[in-house]
XYZ file of C-alpha atoms in Angstrom:
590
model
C 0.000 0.000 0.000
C 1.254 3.819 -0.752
C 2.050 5.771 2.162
C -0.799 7.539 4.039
C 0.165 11.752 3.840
C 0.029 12.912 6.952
C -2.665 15.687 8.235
C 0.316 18.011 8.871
C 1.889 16.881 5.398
C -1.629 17.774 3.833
C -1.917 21.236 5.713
C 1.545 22.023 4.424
C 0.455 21.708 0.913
C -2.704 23.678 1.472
C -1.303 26.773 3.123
C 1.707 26.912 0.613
C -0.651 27.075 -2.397
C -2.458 30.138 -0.684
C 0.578 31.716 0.139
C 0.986 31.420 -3.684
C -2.499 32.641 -4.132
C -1.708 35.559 -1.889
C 1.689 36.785 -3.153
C 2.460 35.341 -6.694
C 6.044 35.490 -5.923
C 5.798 33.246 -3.081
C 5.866 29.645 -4.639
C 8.632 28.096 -2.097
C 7.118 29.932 1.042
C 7.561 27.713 3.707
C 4.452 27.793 5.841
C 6.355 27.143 9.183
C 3.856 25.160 10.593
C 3.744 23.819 13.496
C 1.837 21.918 16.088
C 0.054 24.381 18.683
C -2.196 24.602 22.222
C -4.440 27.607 20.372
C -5.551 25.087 17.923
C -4.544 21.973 16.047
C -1.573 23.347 14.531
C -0.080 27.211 13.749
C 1.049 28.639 10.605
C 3.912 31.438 11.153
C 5.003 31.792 7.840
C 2.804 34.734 6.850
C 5.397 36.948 8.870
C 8.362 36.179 7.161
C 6.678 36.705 3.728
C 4.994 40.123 4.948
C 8.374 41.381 5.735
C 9.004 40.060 1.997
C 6.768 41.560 0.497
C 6.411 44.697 2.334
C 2.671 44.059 3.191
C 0.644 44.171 6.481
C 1.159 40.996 8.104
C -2.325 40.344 9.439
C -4.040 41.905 6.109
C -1.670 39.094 3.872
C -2.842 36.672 6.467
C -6.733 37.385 5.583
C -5.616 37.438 2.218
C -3.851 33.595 2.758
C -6.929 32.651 4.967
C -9.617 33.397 1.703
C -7.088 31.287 -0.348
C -7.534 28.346 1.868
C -10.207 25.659 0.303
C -12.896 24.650 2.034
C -12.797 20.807 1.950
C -13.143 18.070 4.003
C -9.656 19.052 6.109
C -9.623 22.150 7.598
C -12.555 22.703 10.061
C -11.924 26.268 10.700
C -9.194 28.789 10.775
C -8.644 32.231 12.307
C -5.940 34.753 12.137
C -4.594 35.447 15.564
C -1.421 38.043 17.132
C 0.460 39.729 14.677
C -0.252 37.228 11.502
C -0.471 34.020 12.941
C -2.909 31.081 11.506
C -4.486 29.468 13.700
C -6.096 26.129 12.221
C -7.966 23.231 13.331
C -8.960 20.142 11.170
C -11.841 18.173 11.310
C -12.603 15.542 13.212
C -13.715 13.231 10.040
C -10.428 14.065 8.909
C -8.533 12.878 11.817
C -10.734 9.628 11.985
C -10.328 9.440 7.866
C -6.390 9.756 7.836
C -6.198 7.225 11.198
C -8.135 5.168 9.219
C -5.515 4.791 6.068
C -3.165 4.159 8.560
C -4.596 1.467 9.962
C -5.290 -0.154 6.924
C -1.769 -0.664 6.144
C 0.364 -3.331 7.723
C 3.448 -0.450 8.132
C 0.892 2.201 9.596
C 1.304 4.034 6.544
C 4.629 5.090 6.981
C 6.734 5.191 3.670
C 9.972 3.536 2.508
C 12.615 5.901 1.804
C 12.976 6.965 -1.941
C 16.096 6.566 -2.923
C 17.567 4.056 0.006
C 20.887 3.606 0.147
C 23.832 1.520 2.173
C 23.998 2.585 5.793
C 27.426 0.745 7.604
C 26.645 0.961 11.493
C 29.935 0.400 13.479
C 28.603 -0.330 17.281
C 28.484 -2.827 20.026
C 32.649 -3.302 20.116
C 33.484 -5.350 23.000
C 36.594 -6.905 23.386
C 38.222 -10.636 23.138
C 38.957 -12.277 26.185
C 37.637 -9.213 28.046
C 34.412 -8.714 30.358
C 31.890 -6.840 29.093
C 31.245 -3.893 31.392
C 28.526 -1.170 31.365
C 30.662 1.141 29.049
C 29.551 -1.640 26.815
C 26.029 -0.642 27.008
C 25.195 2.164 25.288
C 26.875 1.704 21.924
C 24.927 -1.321 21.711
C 21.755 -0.353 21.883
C 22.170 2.573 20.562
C 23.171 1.034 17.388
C 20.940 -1.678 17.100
C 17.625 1.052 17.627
C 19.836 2.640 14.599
C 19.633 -0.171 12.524
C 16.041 -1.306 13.272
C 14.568 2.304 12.638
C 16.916 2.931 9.219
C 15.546 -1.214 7.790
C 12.169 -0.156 9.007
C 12.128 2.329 6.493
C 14.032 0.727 3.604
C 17.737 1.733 4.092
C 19.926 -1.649 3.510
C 21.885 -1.811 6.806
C 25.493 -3.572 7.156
C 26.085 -3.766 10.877
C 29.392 -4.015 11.940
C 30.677 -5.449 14.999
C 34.397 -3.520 15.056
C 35.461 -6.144 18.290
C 38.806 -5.481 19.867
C 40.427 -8.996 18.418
C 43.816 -7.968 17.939
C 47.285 -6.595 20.091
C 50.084 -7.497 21.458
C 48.685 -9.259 24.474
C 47.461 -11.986 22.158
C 51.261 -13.334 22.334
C 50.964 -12.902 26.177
C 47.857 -15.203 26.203
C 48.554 -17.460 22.741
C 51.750 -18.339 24.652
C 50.356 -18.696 28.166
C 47.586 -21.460 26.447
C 50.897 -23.222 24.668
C 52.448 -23.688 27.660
C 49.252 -24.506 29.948
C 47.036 -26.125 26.658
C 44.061 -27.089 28.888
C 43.582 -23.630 30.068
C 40.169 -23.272 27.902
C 38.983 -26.914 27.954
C 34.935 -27.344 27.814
C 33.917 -29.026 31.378
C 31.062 -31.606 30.374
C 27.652 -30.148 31.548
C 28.654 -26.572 31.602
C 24.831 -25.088 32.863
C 25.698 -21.580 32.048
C 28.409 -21.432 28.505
C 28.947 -17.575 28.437
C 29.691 -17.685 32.284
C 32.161 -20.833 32.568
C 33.606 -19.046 29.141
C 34.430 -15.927 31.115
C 35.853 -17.465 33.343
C 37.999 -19.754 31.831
C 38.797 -16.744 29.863
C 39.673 -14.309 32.777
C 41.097 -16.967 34.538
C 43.783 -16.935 31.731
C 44.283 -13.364 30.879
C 44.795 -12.676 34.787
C 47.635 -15.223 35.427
C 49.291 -15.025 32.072
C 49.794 -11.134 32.990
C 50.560 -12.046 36.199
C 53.484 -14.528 34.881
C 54.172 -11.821 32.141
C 55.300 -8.887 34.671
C 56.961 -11.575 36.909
C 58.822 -14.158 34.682
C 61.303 -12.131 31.976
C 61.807 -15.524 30.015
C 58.239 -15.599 29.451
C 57.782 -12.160 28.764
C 60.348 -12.634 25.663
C 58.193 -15.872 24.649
C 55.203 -14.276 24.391
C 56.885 -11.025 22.590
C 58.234 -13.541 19.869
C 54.615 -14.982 19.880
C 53.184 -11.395 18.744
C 55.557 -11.798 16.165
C 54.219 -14.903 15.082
C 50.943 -13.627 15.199
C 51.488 -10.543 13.527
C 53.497 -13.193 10.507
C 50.706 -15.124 10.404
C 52.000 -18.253 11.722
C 49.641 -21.241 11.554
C 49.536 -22.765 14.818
C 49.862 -19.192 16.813
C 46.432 -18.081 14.704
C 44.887 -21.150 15.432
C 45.246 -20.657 19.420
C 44.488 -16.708 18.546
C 41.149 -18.224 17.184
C 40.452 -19.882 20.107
C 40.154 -16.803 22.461
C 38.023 -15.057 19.597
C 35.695 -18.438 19.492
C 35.446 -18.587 23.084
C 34.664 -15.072 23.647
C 31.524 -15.114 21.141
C 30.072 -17.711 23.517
C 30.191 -15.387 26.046
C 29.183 -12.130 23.652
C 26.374 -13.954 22.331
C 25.072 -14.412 25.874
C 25.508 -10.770 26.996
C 23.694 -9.891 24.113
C 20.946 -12.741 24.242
C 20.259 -11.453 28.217
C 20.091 -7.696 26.758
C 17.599 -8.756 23.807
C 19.931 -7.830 21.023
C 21.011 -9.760 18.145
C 24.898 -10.188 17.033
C 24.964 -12.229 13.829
C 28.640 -13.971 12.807
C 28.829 -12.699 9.700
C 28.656 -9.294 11.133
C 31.305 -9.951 13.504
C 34.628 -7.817 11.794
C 36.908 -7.087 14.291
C 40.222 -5.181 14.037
C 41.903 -8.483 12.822
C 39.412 -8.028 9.442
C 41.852 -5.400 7.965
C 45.290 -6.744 8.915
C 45.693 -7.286 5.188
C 44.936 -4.048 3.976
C 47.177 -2.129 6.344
C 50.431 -2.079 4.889
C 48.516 -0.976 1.645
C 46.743 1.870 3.625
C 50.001 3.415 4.984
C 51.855 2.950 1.534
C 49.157 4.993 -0.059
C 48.920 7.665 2.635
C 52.653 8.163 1.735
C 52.913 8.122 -1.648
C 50.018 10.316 -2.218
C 51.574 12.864 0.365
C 48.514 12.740 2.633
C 51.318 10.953 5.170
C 54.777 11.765 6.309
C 57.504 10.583 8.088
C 57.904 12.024 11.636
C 60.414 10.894 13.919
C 60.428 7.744 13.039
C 56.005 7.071 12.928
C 53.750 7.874 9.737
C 51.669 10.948 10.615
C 48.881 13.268 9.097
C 49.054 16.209 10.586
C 46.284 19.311 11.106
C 46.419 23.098 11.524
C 43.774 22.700 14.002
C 44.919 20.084 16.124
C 47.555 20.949 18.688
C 48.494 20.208 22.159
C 48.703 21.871 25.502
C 52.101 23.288 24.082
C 51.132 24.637 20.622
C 52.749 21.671 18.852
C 51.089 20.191 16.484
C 49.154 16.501 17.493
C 49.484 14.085 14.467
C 46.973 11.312 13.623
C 49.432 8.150 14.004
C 49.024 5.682 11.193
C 52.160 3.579 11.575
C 54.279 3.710 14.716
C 58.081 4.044 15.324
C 58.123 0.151 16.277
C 56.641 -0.347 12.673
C 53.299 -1.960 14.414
C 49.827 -0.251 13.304
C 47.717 2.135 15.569
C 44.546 2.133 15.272
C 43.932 4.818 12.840
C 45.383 2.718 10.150
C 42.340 -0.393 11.056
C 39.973 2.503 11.243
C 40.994 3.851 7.791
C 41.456 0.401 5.937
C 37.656 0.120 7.271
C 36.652 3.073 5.483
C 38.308 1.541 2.451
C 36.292 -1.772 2.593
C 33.387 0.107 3.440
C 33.122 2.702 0.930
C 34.826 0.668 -2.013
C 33.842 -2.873 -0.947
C 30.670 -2.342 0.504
C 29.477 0.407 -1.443
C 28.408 2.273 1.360
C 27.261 6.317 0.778
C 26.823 6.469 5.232
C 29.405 5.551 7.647
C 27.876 5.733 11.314
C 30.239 5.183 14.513
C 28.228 4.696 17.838
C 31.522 5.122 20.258
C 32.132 7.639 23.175
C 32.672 11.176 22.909
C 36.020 10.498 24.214
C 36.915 9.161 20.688
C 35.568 12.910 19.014
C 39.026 13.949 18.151
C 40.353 10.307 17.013
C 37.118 10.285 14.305
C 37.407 14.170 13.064
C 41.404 13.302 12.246
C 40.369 10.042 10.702
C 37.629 11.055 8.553
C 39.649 14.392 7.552
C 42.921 11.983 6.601
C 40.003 9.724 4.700
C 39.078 12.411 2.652
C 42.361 13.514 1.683
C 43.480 10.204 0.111
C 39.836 10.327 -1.520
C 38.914 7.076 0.080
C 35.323 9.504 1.511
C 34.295 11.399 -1.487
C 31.579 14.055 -1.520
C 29.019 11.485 -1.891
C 29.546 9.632 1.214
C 28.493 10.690 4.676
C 31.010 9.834 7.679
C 29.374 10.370 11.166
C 30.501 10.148 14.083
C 27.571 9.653 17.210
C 28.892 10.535 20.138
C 27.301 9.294 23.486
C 27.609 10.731 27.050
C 28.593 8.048 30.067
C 26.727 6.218 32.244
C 26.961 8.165 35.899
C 25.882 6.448 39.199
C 23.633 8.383 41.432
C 26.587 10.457 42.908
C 27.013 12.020 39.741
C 30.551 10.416 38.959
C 31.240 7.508 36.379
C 28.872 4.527 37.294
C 31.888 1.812 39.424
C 31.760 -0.615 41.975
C 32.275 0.128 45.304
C 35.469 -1.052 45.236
C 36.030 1.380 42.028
C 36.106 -1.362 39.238
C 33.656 -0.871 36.328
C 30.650 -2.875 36.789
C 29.947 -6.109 34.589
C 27.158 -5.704 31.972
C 25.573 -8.647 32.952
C 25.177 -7.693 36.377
C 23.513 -4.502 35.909
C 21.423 -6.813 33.670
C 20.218 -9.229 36.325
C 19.861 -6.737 39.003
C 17.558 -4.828 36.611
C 15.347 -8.072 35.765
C 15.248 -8.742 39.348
C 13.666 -5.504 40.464
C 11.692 -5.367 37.323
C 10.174 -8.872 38.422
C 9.187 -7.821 41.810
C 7.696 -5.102 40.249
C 5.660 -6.970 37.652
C 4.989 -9.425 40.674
C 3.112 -6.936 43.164
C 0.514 -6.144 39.831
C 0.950 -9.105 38.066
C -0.653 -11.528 41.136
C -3.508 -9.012 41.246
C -4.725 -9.880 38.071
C -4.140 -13.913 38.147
C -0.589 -13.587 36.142
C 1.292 -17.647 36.400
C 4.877 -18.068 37.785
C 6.100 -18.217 33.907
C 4.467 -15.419 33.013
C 5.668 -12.866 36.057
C 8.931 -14.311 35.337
C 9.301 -13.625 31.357
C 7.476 -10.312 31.927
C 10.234 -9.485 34.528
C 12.644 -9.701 31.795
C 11.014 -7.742 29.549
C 10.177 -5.376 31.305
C 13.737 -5.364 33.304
C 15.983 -5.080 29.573
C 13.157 -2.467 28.083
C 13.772 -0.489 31.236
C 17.889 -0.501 30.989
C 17.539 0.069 27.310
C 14.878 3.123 27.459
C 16.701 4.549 29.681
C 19.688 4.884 27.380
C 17.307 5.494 24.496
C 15.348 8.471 26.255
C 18.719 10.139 26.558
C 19.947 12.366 23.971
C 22.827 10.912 22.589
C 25.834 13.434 23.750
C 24.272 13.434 27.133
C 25.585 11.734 30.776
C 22.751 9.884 32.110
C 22.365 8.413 36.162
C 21.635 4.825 36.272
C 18.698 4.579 38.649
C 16.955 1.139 38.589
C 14.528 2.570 41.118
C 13.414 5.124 38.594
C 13.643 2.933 35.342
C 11.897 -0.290 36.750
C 8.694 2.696 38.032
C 4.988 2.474 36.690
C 5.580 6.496 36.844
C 6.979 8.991 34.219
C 8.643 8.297 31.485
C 9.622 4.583 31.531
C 9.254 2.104 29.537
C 7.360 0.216 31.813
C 4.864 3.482 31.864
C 4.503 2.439 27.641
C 4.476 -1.411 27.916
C 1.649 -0.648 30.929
C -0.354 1.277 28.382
C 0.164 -1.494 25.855
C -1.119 -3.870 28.400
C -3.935 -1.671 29.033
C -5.343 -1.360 25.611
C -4.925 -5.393 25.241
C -7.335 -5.858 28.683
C -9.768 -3.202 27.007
C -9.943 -6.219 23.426
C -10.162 -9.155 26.575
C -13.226 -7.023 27.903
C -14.789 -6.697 25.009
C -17.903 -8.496 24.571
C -18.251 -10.558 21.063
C -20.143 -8.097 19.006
C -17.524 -4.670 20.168
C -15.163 -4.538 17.302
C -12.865 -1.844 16.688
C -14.089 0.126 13.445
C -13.665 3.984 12.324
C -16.562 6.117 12.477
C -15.761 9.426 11.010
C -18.933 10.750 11.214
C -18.683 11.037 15.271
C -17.621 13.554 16.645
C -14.564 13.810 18.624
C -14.075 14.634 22.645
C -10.779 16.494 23.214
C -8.492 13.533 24.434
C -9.887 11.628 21.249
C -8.716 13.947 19.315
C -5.321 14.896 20.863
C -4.785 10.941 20.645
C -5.683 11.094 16.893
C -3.333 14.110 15.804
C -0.429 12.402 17.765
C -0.985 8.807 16.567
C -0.850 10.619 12.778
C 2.541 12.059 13.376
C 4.153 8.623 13.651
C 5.532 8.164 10.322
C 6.570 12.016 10.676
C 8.737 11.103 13.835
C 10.418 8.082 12.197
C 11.691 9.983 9.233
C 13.241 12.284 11.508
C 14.986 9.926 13.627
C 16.483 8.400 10.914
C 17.429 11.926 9.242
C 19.416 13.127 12.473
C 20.171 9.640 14.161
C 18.458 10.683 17.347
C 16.482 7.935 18.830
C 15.539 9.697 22.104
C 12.679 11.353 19.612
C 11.023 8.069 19.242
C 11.452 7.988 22.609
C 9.751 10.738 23.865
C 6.993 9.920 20.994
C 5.893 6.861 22.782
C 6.186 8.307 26.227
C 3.725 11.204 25.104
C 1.941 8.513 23.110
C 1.519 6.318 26.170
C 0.309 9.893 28.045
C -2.236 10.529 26.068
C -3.895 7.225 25.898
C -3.773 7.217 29.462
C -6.041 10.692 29.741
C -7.999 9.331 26.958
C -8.707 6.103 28.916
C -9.640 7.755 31.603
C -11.743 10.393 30.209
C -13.654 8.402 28.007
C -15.000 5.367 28.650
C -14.369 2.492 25.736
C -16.884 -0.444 25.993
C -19.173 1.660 28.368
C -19.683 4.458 25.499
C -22.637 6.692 25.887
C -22.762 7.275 22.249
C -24.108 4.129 21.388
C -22.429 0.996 19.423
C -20.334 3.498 16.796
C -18.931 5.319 19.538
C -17.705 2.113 20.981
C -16.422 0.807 17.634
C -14.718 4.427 17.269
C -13.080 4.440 20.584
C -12.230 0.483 20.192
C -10.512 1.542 16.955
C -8.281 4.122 18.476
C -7.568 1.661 21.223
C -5.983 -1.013 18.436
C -4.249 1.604 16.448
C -2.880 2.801 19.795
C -1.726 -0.687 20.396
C 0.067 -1.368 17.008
C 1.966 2.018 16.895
C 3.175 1.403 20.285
C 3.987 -2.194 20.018
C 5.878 -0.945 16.489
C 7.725 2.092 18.189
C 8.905 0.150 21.076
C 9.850 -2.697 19.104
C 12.246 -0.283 17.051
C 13.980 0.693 20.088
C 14.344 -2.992 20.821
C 11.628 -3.232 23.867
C 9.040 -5.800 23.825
C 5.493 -5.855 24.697
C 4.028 -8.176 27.417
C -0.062 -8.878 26.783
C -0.655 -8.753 30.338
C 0.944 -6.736 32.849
């Protein structure tokens, strides 16, 4: 089915033509309009043009109002303040658009145009490493990036840049040589991704501990990285090991947080080993590159240090080893000329800000990022405990992801439990809503958050029925599904848009409308907090709705029913579809 134009897509259209009408000259006017409390929405564009066109603004704005059609749309319109439009649409309108909508499996909202090849870099956690809450944020940042860009027709490459190579690979290749049982499988291993942490961080700790104390085996395991680094058979096949063994833990992080890391998107830094030498070689030849006391640099007017002196972007270091610009740039490589991509997005820290601009910069130099491809860089702010500092343990050690996972599930489950055994929820059923409920409220959290911005972690807060949680929107869900189990057998949801509205009807109906709107612009600025706060208001307004006008009770008689019943199901699918973009399920019953 075509995409359903929006009231406020409609409006546009209208008021721009009697601009037009109005002042000839005017055929781009933007009408500036907006949604407002004096009405439905606001048109402020008459002041701009009056200025223009030297006219009186409130006389061009009579002149703009008599232009207007009278149709099926607009109910009424009136010029308030200096040259403002004030306009309201009709309720059969509202009921009539909702109801295009909800004939259409995507709610009417349209596939991009001209899509194109989006490469997401996030969710980079590192081999043989525990995942920790710094963890958190690129990951589901990225994969609400992803979901919201397919949703509307972008083809997505994800990329999983994991931290897979270095030199303590020859600490811990040569530690498992010399103790070769070190990640043996114990038979009926209850929990993989936990006995493969541990094996794994039993390792790492006492082959660093043997590395700082043992000299011989610190010069073993520095010949190792140069096996590595050779490619040497049996030292990759031990390297392959850790990087097997540390997906079995990965993938059940990421199964607990409800987010899906497919193999083949798995490229870690090891992915470009082959292209490096290649990189640097044509950094230097085309100039982009020079030789600086001994490293490969690109250097910047712009970029200096506390003492003036100029900070270069190191490509190849004085040992001869690779930093990571050189990976990062050999990625842009494969991405734009392999992969075809015309969008690079990075979800990593604002500490890496600088690292990106310099990369990107040195990219487009060598021509590897042409005019036609977009390189972005999303910054996100860090996770803070409730005494405003980074979020640590008490004992000042970052805090394992998958704790901060179970505690949240936990309190999300006692939660769901004190409602839940109200209304006659089972054991499995309190339980599996605890977990949805628990990751939705972790990941909103992060979601509802503008990107660049710190944000406390406060279970207490996230896991509450009140403000904006997610567990305030999956209660709403819940609510509209109880309304359907109400219901008797002849109240079916249909649209009636001959009724007329009551005010919360109609502030649901203009807000469910602007769904598609809200998508586009998420995906336009990469800001999923909007979708966020979409559903929260959503959620907000069904509430007052609920409240102030009764569904299956109806004084209006069977179509009033049907009418309200209708807004309750369309309410249901565009917050079951929202949420489920931002990775957050929907329990039936809560």
């Amino acid at each position: 089915m075509a995409s359903v134009a929006s009231l406020s897509a409609s409006l546009q259209q209208r008021v721009s033509a009697a601009l037009a009408a109005a002042v000839p000259s005017a055929t781009d006017a933007d009408p500036l309009l907006r949604r407002s409390d004096r009405a439905d929405f606001q048109a402020n564009g008459v002041l701009g043009l009056a200025k223009k066109a030297k006219a009186n603004p409130r006389e061009l704005a009579g002149a703009v109002l008599a232009a207007l059609p009278t149709d099926e749309l607009i109910a009424e319109v009136e010029v308030s303040g200096p040259g403002f439009l004030n306009i309201t649409v009709s309720d059969a309108a509202i009921i009539g658009t909702l109801a295009a909508r909800a004939a259409d499996d995507r709610l009417g909202v349209p596939l991009k145009d001209a899509p194109g090849t989006t490469v997401v870099d996030y969710a980079q956690p590192n081999v043989a490493k525990e995942m920790h809450v710094g963890h958190l944020r690129s990951s589901v940042i990225g994969d609400a990036l992803c979901k919201v860009l397919e949703f509307g027709g972008e083809q997505v490459v994800r990329r999983h840049h994991i931290g897979d190579w270095g030199t303590q690979f020859g600490m811990l290749v040569q530690y498992l040589i010399e103790h070769p049982h070190e990640l043996d499988h114990a038979e009926g291993e209850k929990d993989a991704g936990e006995a493969s942490m541990s094996r794994l961080d039993r390792l790492y700790k006492a082959s660093g501990a043997l590395f700082k104390s043992d000299e011989a085996f610190k010069e073993r395991a520095r010949r190792r990285v140069v096996d590595l680094q050779a490619g040497d058979p049996e030292t990759l096949a031990l390297w392959q090991r850790f990087v097997d063994e540390s997906k079995i833990y990965f993938d059940s992080v990421y199964r607990k947080l409800d987010i899906e890391i497919r193999d083949e998107d798995i490229v870690g830094e090891s992915g470009y080993n082959d292209m490096l030498a290649e990189t640097c070689d044509l950094l230097e030849k085309s100039g982009v590159a020079v030789w600086s006391n001994g490293a490969l640099c690109v250097f910047f007017d712009d970029v200096k240090g506390k003492d003036g002196e100029p900070v270069p972007l190191i490509v190849r270091k004085t040992d001869g080893g690779y930093g990571y610009a050189a990976t990062d740039l050999s990625a842009i490589r494969n991405r734009t000329g392999e992969l075809h991509a015309d969008t690079l997005l990075y979800v990593v820290d604002v500490r890496q800000t600088l690292h990106f601009r310099m990369v990107f910069e040195t990219a487009r130099r060598a021509g590897w990022l042409t005019g036609d491809v977009t390189a972005r860089h999303l910054p996100f702010g860090t996770l803070l405990g409730k005494d405003g500092k980074p979020f640590k343990t008490r004992a000042g050690e970052s805090v394992k992801l998958e704790d901060l996972l179970d505690e949240a599930v936990q309190r999300a489950t006692a939660v769901v439990r004190e409602k839940g055994e109200k209304i006659g929820l089972t054991e499995d059923e309190i339980r599996a809503n605890g977990e949805q409920v628990g990751i939705g409220a972790v990941k909103y959290a992060d979601l509802s958050t503008s990107l660049g911005k710190d944000y406390v972690f406060d279970l207490d807060r996230m896991v509450s029925l009140n403000g904006d949680t997610s567990v305030y929107i999956q209660y709403a869900y819940a609510r509209t599904r109880s309304i359907f189990r109400k219901a008797a057998e002849g109240q079916r949801p249909a649209p009636h848009p001959e009724l007329a509205l009551d005010p919360a009807e109609r502030a649901l109906g203009l807000h469910l409308d602007a769904f598609a709107e809200t998508l586009a612009e998420v995906a336009e600025v990469y800001e999923p907090h909007r979708l966020a706060s979409y559903l929260f208001q959503l959620a907000s307004l069904f509430t007052t709705f609920y409240e102030q006008c009764p569904v299956l009770t109806a004084e209006g008689g069977p179509a009033q029913v049907e009418n309200r019943l209708f807004l309750c199901e369309l309410t249901a699918r565009t917050l079951r579809q929202g949420l489920s973009l931002l990775g957050i399920r929907t329990p039936e019953r809560l």
